[in-house]
């Protein structure tokens, strides 16, 4: 492999093609106040975008200074972040608006409310100098065993998902922020998380969940993100991110999408373990992607991906026309959203929209239960996903803000000695109402065992679900973002402040 001097254009390729290749990259990095020198050199050569994570966020003023520094390096640099709302968000420390996840918005099923939540998120991004949001999730939660989409989806009905996508995209666009529907052509029909291994959706073509993506394209979404999922009905050999049949023929040809198609992160094991990030970058661009994301802060990985693309251009393995076409789409996107940047136009947003939506999403099998003051609250939930930010929210914290007399236990992950936990809970809950909350107990059997053991001893316990609805008449929050937990606590304490 031939490496070029880090700060200079490739000596073999035309300067315009070298810049085009760099426009096709989105890089993660480490830092809150300074920009690494290796990232500056990438920006000098035309880097198309950066992706921010919790590691880049300390507070709102710091984020503004950081995005200002990045924009001073290159005004048309796209500055992006995952910003779905709910329990997944990197801007908690920067004062992000509190909105529920998409499943709760689908449960409330009020597109105007979804638009208000999307507007709040986009307005906040604009105020921080962030110009692109890798949201909304267009996946349909099609299989109960799916481990990664779940409450990130608006629902299990493609038409409902499409309805809320349109509202989200329109509201984000009205703010001048680029939205990105993901993960094409859908991740909700798998039983595998592509962060950990290659996922497969075995359904025939006519049962795939393409309707929301068609709706997103028709709504003018400026970006789509591909899924690291194999669809044998479309291409039995390659995941969508690397498949010309899926990206070029289906998405470009049949759905008519002409915006920027960005890959999901290449370091996810579905790509990294089977192909390697560098080969993944080359194959994704050849297949029809316009940008590839390397989200890890190790810029050597980004440089390896860049070098693989440049080598493929030199050898003729990657057509210059394909990269030039991709870079032109990125350039148009940047001119529309990134430059010129006008932060002064970020008007106020509805700070109460998220809590309103979360309250409307709280549902039970029948009438809502009576308040239970002074309860003992047991919150069972899986540990945070390593690739998705989780702010550490727990039900007990929100509950005690409303009822300081409440006690409780938060169990984040399977305990070593479940029997001891059950004994301690029953002892602490003696003489008190008992509330048992689970989050996707069907995926995490340890939660079901703990719940059942507690119910065997306390048949009067109230059940709460903070994930997908559970059988057995549990009160459903439809998500475990902070406002979801707050809304449940309001119902069961009978208090709002």
XYZ file of N, CA and C in Angstrom, residues 4 8-22 45 310 313-314 320-321 323-324:
72
model
N 0.481 8.397 1.333
C 0.836 9.750 0.944
C 1.243 10.531 2.171
N -0.434 16.515 2.571
C -0.354 16.935 1.176
C -1.191 16.025 0.298
N -1.651 16.577 -0.832
C -2.450 15.801 -1.760
C -1.644 14.650 -2.328
N -2.334 13.631 -2.742
C -1.701 12.448 -3.312
C -0.881 12.832 -4.545
N 0.392 12.388 -4.625
C 1.236 12.789 -5.759
C 0.852 12.117 -7.072
N 0.073 11.043 -7.012
C -0.291 10.313 -8.227
C -1.664 10.749 -8.728
N -2.585 10.941 -7.826
C -3.952 11.285 -8.207
C -4.086 12.795 -8.406
N -4.982 13.217 -9.268
C -5.264 14.657 -9.389
C -5.736 15.217 -8.053
N -5.393 16.466 -7.783
C -5.746 17.075 -6.502
C -7.255 17.048 -6.264
N -8.033 17.261 -7.311
C -9.492 17.267 -7.154
C -10.007 15.893 -6.752
N -9.385 14.834 -7.258
C -9.814 13.486 -6.909
C -9.381 13.132 -5.489
N -8.198 13.601 -5.091
C -7.748 13.398 -3.716
C -8.730 14.062 -2.751
N -9.139 15.297 -3.053
C -10.100 15.977 -2.204
C -11.435 15.248 -2.198
N -11.855 14.754 -3.365
C -13.126 14.032 -3.443
C -13.102 12.802 -2.547
N -11.987 12.073 -2.556
C -11.878 10.878 -1.717
C -12.018 11.239 -0.239
N -11.447 12.356 0.178
C -11.548 12.776 1.574
C -12.959 13.232 1.928
N -7.255 18.301 3.626
C -7.330 17.598 2.338
C -8.769 17.351 1.882
N -7.736 5.526 -1.566
C -6.769 6.103 -2.503
C -6.064 5.015 -3.307
N -8.291 3.788 -5.996
C -8.372 4.743 -7.102
C -7.132 4.655 -7.986
N -5.968 4.518 -7.372
C -4.735 4.409 -8.164
C -4.724 3.160 -9.024
N -12.903 6.446 -10.567
C -12.895 7.867 -10.176
C -14.276 8.509 -10.292
N -15.033 8.100 -11.296
C -16.365 8.682 -11.488
C -17.280 8.404 -10.287
N -16.356 8.011 -7.098
C -15.945 8.849 -5.977
C -16.292 10.312 -6.246
N -16.112 10.751 -7.465
C -16.457 12.133 -7.812
C -17.955 12.376 -7.645
